[in-house]
Amino acid sequence: MTIPTGKTAHVDAFVRDHLPSKDAWPDLLFELPELAYPSQVNVASELLDAQVIAGRGDAPCLVTDVEVWSYGRLYEESNRIAAVLVDELGLVPGNRVLLRAPNTPSMVASWMAVAKAGGVVVATMPLLRRREIELIAEKARVELALCDARLSEEIAPVAALTRVVTFEELSRRAKTRPPHFANVATAVDDPVLIAFTSGTTGPPKGCVHFHRDLLASADTFFKGTLPCDARDVFTGSPPVAFTFGLGMHVVFPMRIGASTVLIEKPSPEAMIESVARHRVSVLSTAPTAYRAMLPLFRSKDLSSLRHCVSAGETLPLPTAQAWQEATGLRAIDGIGSTEMFHIFISAAGKDIRMGATGKPVYGYEAQVFDDSLNPLPPGSIGRLGVRGPTGCRYLDDERQKEYVRNGWNFTGDAYLVDEDGYFWFQARVDDMIISAGYNISGPEVEEALLAHDAVADCACVASPDPDRGNVVKAFIVLAGRHTPSEDLAKELKQFVKARIAPYKYPRKVAFVTSLPRTETGKIQRFKLRQLEAEWKNQ
Ligand code: 3UK
């Protein structure tokens, strides 16, 4: 097996110089014939220029409610922007460019322009605040920031470190530039993206991805799990700044010449509206959004949908079942991570076993290990390790050795693999609740609760308890017409006891109006745990 590598085009070697040492990298699997990339590859040439060269310049690429950008238009716009970056803003290959925008055509054009110029994209999620953006800009030594004017306020501290150019100014300057640009012939393993993870503790970690990584994800997960063609229409909620969104809205559709509907404010209502209006066939969002969409269908025509991808958190069985009842489609659960770039365990169509995440995707291997990193047999709960053509490489970060051990990527998730090779999510390792000596998975209790009509959303965490160490506490958002009461709390406890092993039931229940979540759709359990610890200490 040869791992594709090439001659670097980076004049500014900052990112390459701050990769972990080779012995700290995960094992990389490149046996598959579709992963035999040439040595010099620019991902923008592969995704964008290739479509224009293939005569698909007039085909729709990016769609919004007010405009349609063809592949040809995106090609020309990003060429013009690339020329501005190089000739007027002094970008040299290897420089880091921060992007800050909602999902818009300009955001994608700027992304492609940075890649074309051999730069490294540092995309930031719209909801990030000043301090977070500042930390990211410092860590990645950003040289230039491109920003949607509507989000420029929070970028103020960065302006002290680097030049900030609004998209409006960029497009004004771009108008005078030629529509052709000679893409930098980057090495297939030159970095093109630093994707920051918002861990719950410590400074954000920058995951470095190469040109080949984005293609590899498209050529493994996407091709293997989601058979699609140029007629497919994609949409969904994850920001392009989150690798889930970058893959589903940009890399995967463009790899096959399909189109994508970009929604600036992707509420559940807006997603349903877009699916109906644009005849969307591939929808991607988080489980909580699938739940929130259920009561909103009314008379909307969703018959165009073929694939519904759910990631970010586990897809609870009751949500999967309700989605199937409402749409006739089985949602595709898939676990991915910013470190791995995208999804590495999933299943689609008839391979779906509802409640399980699925099997390792084409090109990937997964294995459950004990705490000493010995492989565990089927049926035991342990730490999930994965490897494939993509993997974790943090930018200058000691935590590399926590994520990568013995060549495997450890995602921090507790999993069980069954006799048939299906992987069943248990909890984040840190989220397992230890009560009176039992290990209880919060998400398992949540899944049981979600099967009750009164429960719209919920989260279970450990609550300190003098006798049991911890007990399970459920924070519950009630559905529609239900109101909090002692009786309802009792009923819900009984309901859980009847569905899963009784010792797992939530001994404490709190009714809340909403749960703290990240922009990537994850419940912030640490916030709820903090709340519990504070109450205890009062
Ligand atoms: C959790 C899941 C159970 C899990 C992501 C698809 O979520 C993504 O990346 P992040 O770095 O978080 C990674 C962690 O999130 N998780 C994600 N999906 C699932 N847990 N079932 C799932 N289906 O703890 C994982 O370690 O924010 C997802 C594609 C790209 C991504 N970056």
Coordinates of C-alpha atoms and ligand atoms in Angstrom, one line a residue:
M1 CA 0.0 0.0 0.0
T2 CA 1.3 3.4 -0.9
I3 CA 0.0 6.5 0.9
P4 CA -0.5 9.3 -1.6
T5 CA 2.0 12.0 -1.1
G6 CA 3.5 14.8 -3.2
K7 CA 5.9 17.7 -3.4
T8 CA 4.6 20.5 -1.2
A9 CA 3.6 23.8 -2.8
H10 CA 3.4 25.5 0.6
V11 CA 5.8 28.5 0.7
D12 CA 4.5 29.2 4.2
A13 CA 5.2 26.0 6.0
F14 CA 3.5 26.9 9.3
V15 CA 0.9 24.2 9.2
R16 CA 3.2 21.5 7.9
D17 CA 5.7 22.4 10.6
H18 CA 3.2 22.1 13.3
L19 CA 1.7 18.7 12.5
P20 CA 2.3 16.1 15.1
S21 CA 5.4 14.0 14.6
K22 CA 4.8 11.1 12.2
D23 CA 5.0 8.5 15.0
A24 CA 2.0 10.2 16.6
W25 CA -0.2 9.9 13.5
P26 CA -2.9 7.3 13.2
D27 CA -2.4 4.3 10.8
L28 CA -3.8 5.3 7.4
L29 CA -5.5 2.8 5.1
F30 CA -5.1 3.4 1.4
E31 CA -5.6 -0.1 -0.1
L32 CA -8.7 0.8 -2.0
P33 CA -8.1 1.5 -5.7
E34 CA -10.2 4.7 -5.7
L35 CA -7.8 6.1 -3.2
A36 CA -4.7 5.9 -5.4
Y37 CA -4.5 9.7 -6.0
P38 CA -1.8 11.4 -8.0
S39 CA 1.0 13.2 -6.1
Q40 CA -0.2 16.8 -7.0
V41 CA -3.9 17.4 -6.3
N42 CA -5.8 20.5 -5.6
V43 CA -9.2 19.7 -4.1
A44 CA -10.8 22.7 -5.8
S45 CA -9.6 21.4 -9.2
E46 CA -11.1 18.0 -8.5
L47 CA -14.5 19.3 -7.2
L48 CA -15.1 22.4 -9.2
D49 CA -12.8 22.8 -12.3
A50 CA -13.4 19.1 -13.2
Q51 CA -17.1 19.7 -13.6
V52 CA -16.6 22.7 -15.9
I53 CA -14.0 20.8 -17.9
A54 CA -16.5 17.9 -18.2
G55 CA -18.9 20.2 -19.8
R56 CA -21.2 20.7 -16.8
G57 CA -20.6 24.4 -16.5
D58 CA -24.3 25.2 -17.0
A59 CA -25.5 22.7 -14.4
P60 CA -26.8 24.1 -11.1
C61 CA -24.4 23.9 -8.2
L62 CA -25.4 26.2 -5.4
V63 CA -29.1 27.1 -5.0
T64 CA -30.8 29.5 -2.6
D65 CA -34.3 30.8 -2.4
V66 CA -33.3 33.8 -4.6
E67 CA -30.6 32.6 -6.9
V68 CA -29.0 29.6 -8.7
W69 CA -25.2 29.5 -9.2
S70 CA -24.2 27.1 -12.0
Y71 CA -20.8 25.3 -11.7
G72 CA -19.6 27.8 -14.3
R73 CA -20.5 30.8 -12.2
L74 CA -19.0 29.3 -9.0
Y75 CA -15.9 28.5 -11.1
E76 CA -15.5 32.1 -12.4
E77 CA -16.4 33.7 -9.1
S78 CA -13.9 31.7 -7.1
N79 CA -11.2 32.3 -9.8
R80 CA -11.7 36.0 -9.5
I81 CA -11.6 35.9 -5.7
A82 CA -8.4 33.7 -5.9
A83 CA -6.8 36.4 -8.0
V84 CA -7.7 39.1 -5.5
L85 CA -6.3 37.0 -2.7
V86 CA -3.0 36.4 -4.5
D87 CA -2.5 39.7 -6.4
E88 CA -4.0 42.2 -4.0
L89 CA -4.0 40.7 -0.6
G90 CA -0.6 39.0 -0.9
L91 CA -1.7 35.4 -0.1
V92 CA 1.0 32.8 -0.6
P93 CA 0.5 29.0 -0.5
G94 CA 0.3 27.7 3.0
N95 CA -1.2 30.9 4.5
R96 CA -4.2 30.5 6.7
V97 CA -7.4 32.3 5.8
L98 CA -10.2 32.5 8.3
L99 CA -13.8 32.4 6.9
R100 CA -16.8 33.6 8.8
A101 CA -20.2 33.4 7.2
P102 CA -23.5 31.5 7.2
N103 CA -24.0 28.9 4.5
T104 CA -24.1 31.1 1.4
P105 CA -22.7 30.9 -2.2
S106 CA -20.1 33.6 -1.3
M107 CA -18.9 31.4 1.5
V108 CA -18.4 28.4 -0.8
A109 CA -16.8 30.6 -3.5
S110 CA -14.3 32.0 -0.9
W111 CA -13.6 28.5 0.3
M112 CA -12.8 27.3 -3.2
A113 CA -10.7 30.5 -3.9
V114 CA -8.6 29.8 -0.8
A115 CA -8.0 26.2 -1.9
K116 CA -7.2 27.3 -5.5
A117 CA -4.6 29.7 -4.2
G118 CA -3.0 26.9 -2.1
G119 CA -4.2 28.5 1.1
V120 CA -5.5 26.7 4.3
V121 CA -9.1 27.4 5.2
V122 CA -9.9 28.1 8.8
A123 CA -13.7 28.2 8.8
T124 CA -15.5 29.4 11.9
M125 CA -19.1 28.6 12.9
P126 CA -21.5 31.5 12.8
L127 CA -22.5 31.3 16.5
L128 CA -18.9 31.5 17.7
R129 CA -18.2 34.5 19.9
R130 CA -15.3 36.9 20.0
R131 CA -13.1 35.0 22.4
E132 CA -13.5 31.7 20.6
I133 CA -12.7 33.3 17.2
E134 CA -9.7 35.1 18.8
L135 CA -8.3 31.8 20.2
I136 CA -8.7 30.1 16.8
A137 CA -7.1 33.0 14.9
E138 CA -4.1 32.9 17.3
K139 CA -3.7 29.2 17.3
A140 CA -3.8 28.9 13.5
R141 CA -1.8 32.1 13.0
V142 CA -4.4 33.4 10.6
E143 CA -3.0 35.9 8.0
L144 CA -6.3 37.0 6.6
A145 CA -10.0 36.9 7.5
L146 CA -12.9 36.9 5.0
C147 CA -16.2 37.8 6.7
D148 CA -19.8 38.2 5.8
A149 CA -20.5 41.8 6.9
R150 CA -23.5 40.7 8.9
L151 CA -21.2 38.7 11.2
S152 CA -18.3 41.2 11.3
E153 CA -19.0 42.4 14.9
E154 CA -17.6 39.4 16.6
I155 CA -14.5 39.4 14.5
A156 CA -13.3 42.7 15.9
P157 CA -10.4 41.3 18.1
V158 CA -9.1 39.5 15.0
A159 CA -8.7 42.8 13.2
A160 CA -5.9 43.6 15.6
L161 CA -4.0 40.5 14.5
T162 CA -4.8 40.3 10.9
R163 CA -6.5 41.9 8.0
V164 CA -10.3 41.5 7.8
V165 CA -12.0 41.8 4.4
T166 CA -15.8 41.6 4.0
F167 CA -17.3 39.5 1.3
E168 CA -18.9 42.7 -0.1
E169 CA -15.5 44.3 -0.6
L170 CA -14.0 41.0 -1.9
S171 CA -16.7 40.7 -4.6
R172 CA -16.3 44.4 -5.5
R173 CA -12.6 43.8 -6.1
A174 CA -13.2 40.5 -7.8
K175 CA -15.3 42.1 -10.5
T176 CA -12.3 43.6 -12.2
R177 CA -10.3 40.3 -12.1
P178 CA -10.1 37.7 -14.9
P179 CA -12.4 34.7 -14.8
H180 CA -9.5 32.3 -15.1
F181 CA -7.0 31.3 -12.5
A182 CA -4.2 28.8 -12.5
N183 CA -4.8 26.7 -9.4
V184 CA -1.7 26.1 -7.3
A185 CA -0.5 22.5 -7.9
T186 CA -0.6 21.5 -4.2
A187 CA 0.7 18.2 -3.0
V188 CA -2.1 15.7 -2.4
D189 CA -1.0 15.8 1.3
D190 CA -0.7 19.5 1.6
P191 CA -3.0 20.8 4.3
V192 CA -6.1 22.7 3.0
L193 CA -8.3 22.9 6.1
I194 CA -8.0 23.4 9.8
A195 CA -11.3 22.4 11.4
F196 CA -11.6 23.4 15.0
T197 CA -13.5 21.2 17.5
S198 CA -15.2 22.9 20.3
G199 CA -14.3 20.5 23.1
T200 CA -16.0 21.0 26.4
T201 CA -12.7 21.8 28.2
G202 CA -9.5 23.5 27.3
P203 CA -8.7 25.5 24.2
P204 CA -10.2 24.5 20.8
K205 CA -8.2 21.8 18.9
G206 CA -7.4 22.4 15.3
C207 CA -7.8 19.3 13.1
V208 CA -5.6 19.5 10.0
H209 CA -7.0 17.9 6.8
F210 CA -5.2 17.5 3.5
H211 CA -6.5 17.9 0.0
R212 CA -6.6 14.1 -0.3
D213 CA -8.7 13.7 2.9
L214 CA -11.7 15.6 1.5
L215 CA -11.6 13.4 -1.6
A216 CA -11.1 10.3 0.4
S217 CA -14.2 10.9 2.5
A218 CA -16.2 11.4 -0.7
D219 CA -14.8 8.3 -2.3
T220 CA -15.4 6.1 0.7
F221 CA -18.3 7.1 3.0
F222 CA -20.2 9.0 0.4
K223 CA -19.8 6.6 -2.5
G224 CA -20.1 3.5 -0.3
T225 CA -23.1 4.5 1.8
L226 CA -25.1 7.0 -0.2
P227 CA -25.5 6.1 -3.8
C228 CA -26.2 9.5 -5.5
D229 CA -25.9 11.0 -8.9
A230 CA -25.8 14.4 -10.6
R231 CA -29.6 14.7 -10.3
D232 CA -29.6 14.7 -6.5
V233 CA -30.3 17.8 -4.6
F234 CA -28.7 18.2 -1.2
T235 CA -29.7 20.4 1.8
G236 CA -29.4 20.5 5.5
S237 CA -28.5 22.5 8.6
P238 CA -24.8 21.9 9.5
P239 CA -22.6 24.9 8.8
V240 CA -20.1 24.6 6.0
A241 CA -17.6 25.5 8.8
F242 CA -18.4 22.1 10.5
T243 CA -16.9 19.2 8.6
F244 CA -20.3 17.4 8.6
G245 CA -21.7 20.4 6.6
L246 CA -18.7 20.8 4.4
G247 CA -19.0 17.2 3.3
M248 CA -22.8 17.1 2.9
H249 CA -23.2 20.5 1.2
V250 CA -20.0 21.0 -0.7
V251 CA -17.6 18.1 -1.1
F252 CA -20.0 15.3 -1.7
P253 CA -22.4 17.0 -4.1
M254 CA -19.6 18.6 -6.1
R255 CA -17.7 15.3 -6.4
I256 CA -20.6 14.0 -8.5
G257 CA -21.8 17.3 -10.1
A258 CA -25.0 17.5 -8.1
S259 CA -26.5 20.6 -6.6
T260 CA -27.0 21.8 -3.0
V261 CA -29.5 24.2 -1.5
L262 CA -27.8 26.5 1.0
I263 CA -30.0 27.7 3.8
E264 CA -28.7 30.7 5.8
K265 CA -30.9 30.1 8.8
P266 CA -31.6 26.4 8.8
S267 CA -34.5 26.1 11.3
P268 CA -36.6 22.9 11.2
E269 CA -39.3 25.0 9.4
A270 CA -36.8 26.3 6.9
M271 CA -35.5 22.9 6.1
I272 CA -39.0 21.4 5.4
E273 CA -39.8 24.4 3.3
S274 CA -36.6 24.0 1.3
V275 CA -37.1 20.3 0.8
A276 CA -40.6 20.9 -0.7
R277 CA -39.7 23.9 -2.7
H278 CA -36.4 22.6 -4.3
R279 CA -37.4 18.9 -4.5
V280 CA -34.4 18.0 -2.2
S281 CA -33.4 14.4 -2.2
V282 CA -30.6 14.3 0.4
L283 CA -31.2 15.9 3.8
S284 CA -28.6 16.1 6.5
T285 CA -29.1 17.4 10.0
A286 CA -28.9 16.4 13.7
P287 CA -31.3 14.0 15.5
T288 CA -32.8 16.9 17.5
A289 CA -33.8 18.6 14.2
Y290 CA -35.4 15.4 12.9
R291 CA -37.5 15.3 16.0
A292 CA -38.4 19.0 15.7
M293 CA -39.4 18.6 12.1
L294 CA -41.9 15.8 12.8
P295 CA -44.9 18.0 14.0
L296 CA -44.3 20.5 11.2
F297 CA -44.9 18.5 8.0
R298 CA -48.6 19.3 7.6
S299 CA -49.4 19.3 3.9
K300 CA -45.8 19.7 2.7
D301 CA -44.7 17.5 -0.2
L302 CA -41.6 15.7 0.9
S303 CA -41.8 12.9 -1.7
S304 CA -38.5 14.0 -3.3
L305 CA -36.5 12.8 -0.3
R306 CA -34.3 9.7 -0.7
H307 CA -31.6 9.9 1.9
C308 CA -31.9 11.5 5.4
V309 CA -28.6 11.6 7.1
S310 CA -28.4 12.1 10.9
A311 CA -25.1 12.8 12.7
G312 CA -23.7 14.8 15.6
E313 CA -25.4 12.7 18.3
T314 CA -26.9 9.3 18.4
L315 CA -30.2 8.9 16.6
P316 CA -32.6 7.5 19.2
L317 CA -34.8 4.6 18.1
P318 CA -38.1 6.4 18.8
T319 CA -36.9 9.3 16.6
A320 CA -35.9 6.9 13.8
Q321 CA -39.2 5.1 14.1
A322 CA -41.3 8.3 14.1
W323 CA -39.4 9.6 11.1
Q324 CA -40.1 6.4 9.2
E325 CA -43.8 6.5 10.0
A326 CA -44.0 10.1 8.9
T327 CA -41.9 9.9 5.7
G328 CA -41.6 6.2 4.8
L329 CA -37.8 6.6 4.9
R330 CA -35.4 5.1 7.3
A331 CA -33.0 7.8 8.5
I332 CA -29.3 7.0 8.0
D333 CA -27.4 7.3 11.3
G334 CA -23.7 8.0 11.0
I335 CA -21.0 8.7 13.5
G336 CA -18.3 11.1 12.3
S337 CA -15.9 13.5 14.0
T338 CA -14.0 16.6 13.1
E339 CA -10.8 14.7 13.7
M340 CA -11.8 12.0 11.1
F341 CA -13.2 14.6 8.8
H342 CA -16.5 12.8 8.3
I343 CA -18.6 9.7 8.9
F344 CA -16.9 6.4 9.5
I345 CA -19.6 4.1 10.9
S346 CA -23.1 4.1 9.3
A347 CA -25.6 2.1 7.3
A348 CA -28.2 2.9 4.7
G349 CA -31.2 1.3 3.1
K350 CA -31.8 -2.3 3.9
D351 CA -28.6 -2.5 5.9
I352 CA -30.0 -0.2 8.6
R353 CA -30.6 -1.8 11.9
M354 CA -32.6 0.9 13.7
G355 CA -31.1 1.8 17.1
A356 CA -27.5 0.8 15.9
T357 CA -25.2 3.3 14.3
G358 CA -24.2 0.7 11.6
K359 CA -21.0 -0.9 10.4
P360 CA -17.6 0.6 9.5
V361 CA -18.0 2.5 6.2
Y362 CA -16.2 1.4 3.1
G363 CA -12.5 2.0 3.6
Y364 CA -12.6 2.2 7.4
E365 CA -12.1 -0.3 10.3
A366 CA -13.5 -0.1 13.7
Q367 CA -12.9 -2.0 16.9
V368 CA -14.0 -1.9 20.5
F369 CA -11.1 -1.9 23.1
D370 CA -10.9 -2.2 26.9
D371 CA -9.1 0.5 29.0
S372 CA -5.7 -1.1 28.4
L373 CA -6.4 -1.0 24.6
N374 CA -6.9 -4.8 24.3
P375 CA -9.6 -5.6 21.6
L376 CA -12.8 -6.8 23.2
P377 CA -15.1 -9.5 21.8
P378 CA -18.6 -8.8 20.5
G379 CA -21.1 -8.0 23.2
S380 CA -18.8 -6.0 25.5
I381 CA -18.9 -2.3 26.0
G382 CA -15.6 -0.5 25.5
R383 CA -13.8 2.4 23.8
L384 CA -14.3 2.9 20.1
G385 CA -11.2 2.9 18.0
V386 CA -11.3 3.6 14.2
R387 CA -8.9 4.0 11.3
G388 CA -9.1 4.6 7.6
P389 CA -7.8 6.9 5.0
T390 CA -8.5 10.0 7.1
G391 CA -7.5 10.5 10.7
C392 CA -6.6 12.8 13.6
R393 CA -3.7 15.3 13.2
Y394 CA -4.0 18.1 15.6
L395 CA -2.2 21.3 14.9
D396 CA 0.5 21.6 17.6
D397 CA -1.4 20.0 20.4
E398 CA -0.4 17.6 23.2
R399 CA -3.8 16.0 23.1
Q400 CA -2.8 14.2 19.9
K401 CA -1.6 11.3 22.1
E402 CA -5.0 11.1 23.8
Y403 CA -6.9 10.8 20.5
V404 CA -4.4 8.5 18.7
R405 CA -3.1 5.5 20.5
N406 CA -1.5 2.4 18.9
G407 CA -2.3 3.8 15.5
W408 CA -6.1 3.9 16.2
N409 CA -8.2 7.0 16.5
F410 CA -10.1 7.0 19.9
T411 CA -13.1 9.2 19.6
G412 CA -14.0 9.2 23.3
D413 CA -17.2 7.1 22.6
A414 CA -18.3 3.9 24.4
Y415 CA -19.6 1.4 22.0
L416 CA -20.7 -2.2 21.8
V417 CA -20.3 -4.4 18.6
D418 CA -22.8 -7.2 18.2
E419 CA -22.3 -10.7 16.6
D420 CA -23.3 -9.3 13.2
G421 CA -20.7 -6.6 13.3
Y422 CA -23.2 -3.7 14.0
F423 CA -21.9 -0.9 16.3
W424 CA -24.2 0.3 19.1
F425 CA -23.5 3.6 20.6
Q426 CA -23.6 3.7 24.5
A427 CA -22.4 7.2 25.5
R428 CA -19.5 9.4 25.4
V429 CA -17.0 7.7 27.7
D430 CA -17.1 10.8 30.0
D431 CA -20.9 10.7 30.0
M432 CA -21.4 7.2 31.4
I433 CA -23.2 7.5 34.7
I434 CA -21.8 5.4 37.6
S435 CA -24.6 4.8 40.1
A436 CA -24.3 2.4 43.0
G437 CA -21.6 0.5 41.0
Y438 CA -23.6 0.3 37.8
N439 CA -22.5 1.8 34.6
I440 CA -25.5 3.5 33.0
S441 CA -25.6 5.1 29.6
G442 CA -27.4 8.5 29.7
P443 CA -28.4 8.2 26.0
E444 CA -30.0 4.8 26.7
V445 CA -32.3 6.3 29.4
E446 CA -33.0 9.3 27.0
E447 CA -34.0 6.9 24.3
A448 CA -36.4 5.2 26.7
L449 CA -37.9 8.5 27.7
L450 CA -38.3 9.8 24.1
A451 CA -40.6 6.9 23.4
H452 CA -43.2 8.6 25.7
D453 CA -45.6 11.0 24.0
A454 CA -45.1 13.7 26.6
V455 CA -41.3 14.0 25.9
A456 CA -40.1 16.3 23.2
D457 CA -36.5 16.3 24.1
C458 CA -34.4 15.2 27.1
A459 CA -30.9 14.7 28.5
C460 CA -29.8 12.5 31.4
V461 CA -26.7 13.2 33.5
A462 CA -25.2 12.1 36.8
S463 CA -26.4 13.9 39.8
P464 CA -24.3 13.5 42.9
D465 CA -26.0 11.4 45.6
P466 CA -24.8 10.6 49.1
D467 CA -25.8 6.9 49.0
R468 CA -25.3 5.9 45.4
G469 CA -22.4 8.2 44.4
N470 CA -24.6 9.4 41.6
V471 CA -28.1 8.9 40.4
V472 CA -29.5 9.5 36.9
K473 CA -31.2 12.8 36.6
A474 CA -33.4 13.5 33.5
F475 CA -33.9 17.0 32.2
I476 CA -37.1 16.9 30.2
V477 CA -38.7 19.3 27.6
L478 CA -42.3 18.5 27.4
A479 CA -44.2 18.1 24.1
G480 CA -47.1 20.4 23.1
R481 CA -50.0 20.3 25.5
H482 CA -48.2 18.5 28.4
T483 CA -47.5 20.4 31.6
P484 CA -45.1 19.6 34.4
S485 CA -46.5 17.8 37.5
E486 CA -45.4 15.4 40.1
D487 CA -47.7 12.8 38.6
L488 CA -46.2 13.1 35.2
A489 CA -42.7 12.8 36.7
K490 CA -43.8 9.6 38.4
E491 CA -45.4 8.3 35.3
L492 CA -42.2 8.9 33.3
K493 CA -40.1 7.0 35.9
Q494 CA -42.4 4.1 35.7
F495 CA -42.4 4.2 31.9
V496 CA -38.6 3.9 31.9
K497 CA -38.6 1.1 34.4
A498 CA -40.9 -0.9 32.2
R499 CA -38.8 -0.4 29.1
I500 CA -35.2 -0.9 30.3
A501 CA -33.5 -2.5 33.3
P502 CA -35.2 -0.8 36.3
Y503 CA -32.0 0.3 38.0
K504 CA -31.4 2.7 35.1
Y505 CA -34.5 4.8 35.7
P506 CA -34.1 8.5 36.4
R507 CA -34.5 8.9 40.1
K508 CA -34.6 12.6 39.6
V509 CA -36.6 14.5 37.0
A510 CA -36.6 18.2 36.2
F511 CA -38.9 19.8 33.6
V512 CA -37.2 22.5 31.6
T513 CA -38.2 24.6 28.6
S514 CA -35.0 23.9 26.5
L515 CA -31.7 22.1 26.7
P516 CA -28.3 23.6 26.2
R517 CA -27.0 22.6 22.8
T518 CA -24.0 23.4 20.6
E519 CA -24.3 24.8 17.1
T520 CA -23.5 21.3 15.9
G521 CA -26.6 19.8 17.6
K522 CA -25.0 18.3 20.6
I523 CA -26.5 18.4 24.1
Q524 CA -24.0 20.1 26.4
R525 CA -24.2 17.6 29.2
F526 CA -21.3 19.1 31.0
K527 CA -23.4 22.2 31.6
L528 CA -26.1 20.1 33.2
R529 CA -23.6 18.3 35.3
Q530 CA -22.1 21.6 36.5
L531 CA -25.6 22.7 37.4
E532 CA -26.1 19.5 39.4
A533 CA -22.7 19.9 41.2
E534 CA -23.5 23.5 42.0
W535 CA -26.9 22.5 43.5
K536 CA -25.2 19.9 45.6
N537 CA -22.6 22.3 47.0
Q538 CA -25.2 24.9 48.0
Ligands
3UK1 C1 -20.6 12.3 18.6 C2 -22.2 10.7 17.5 C3 -23.4 8.9 18.3 C4 -19.6 11.3 19.0 C5 -19.4 15.0 12.9 C6 -20.5 13.7 11.2 O1 -20.3 15.2 15.1 C7 -19.3 15.4 14.3 O2 -18.1 15.8 14.8 P1 -17.7 16.4 16.2 O3 -16.2 16.6 16.2 O4 -18.2 15.4 17.3 C8 -17.7 14.0 17.2 C9 -18.5 13.2 18.3 O5 -19.9 13.4 18.2 N1 -21.4 11.8 17.5 C10 -21.4 12.2 16.2 N2 -22.2 11.5 15.4 C11 -22.8 10.6 16.2 N3 -22.5 9.9 18.5 N4 -24.0 8.7 17.1 C12 -23.7 9.5 16.0 N5 -24.3 9.3 14.8 O6 -19.4 11.5 20.4 C13 -18.3 11.7 18.2 O7 -17.1 11.3 18.8 O8 -18.5 17.7 16.5 C14 -20.4 14.1 12.5 C15 -19.7 14.2 10.2 C16 -18.7 15.1 10.6 C17 -18.5 15.5 11.9 N6 -17.5 16.3 12.3

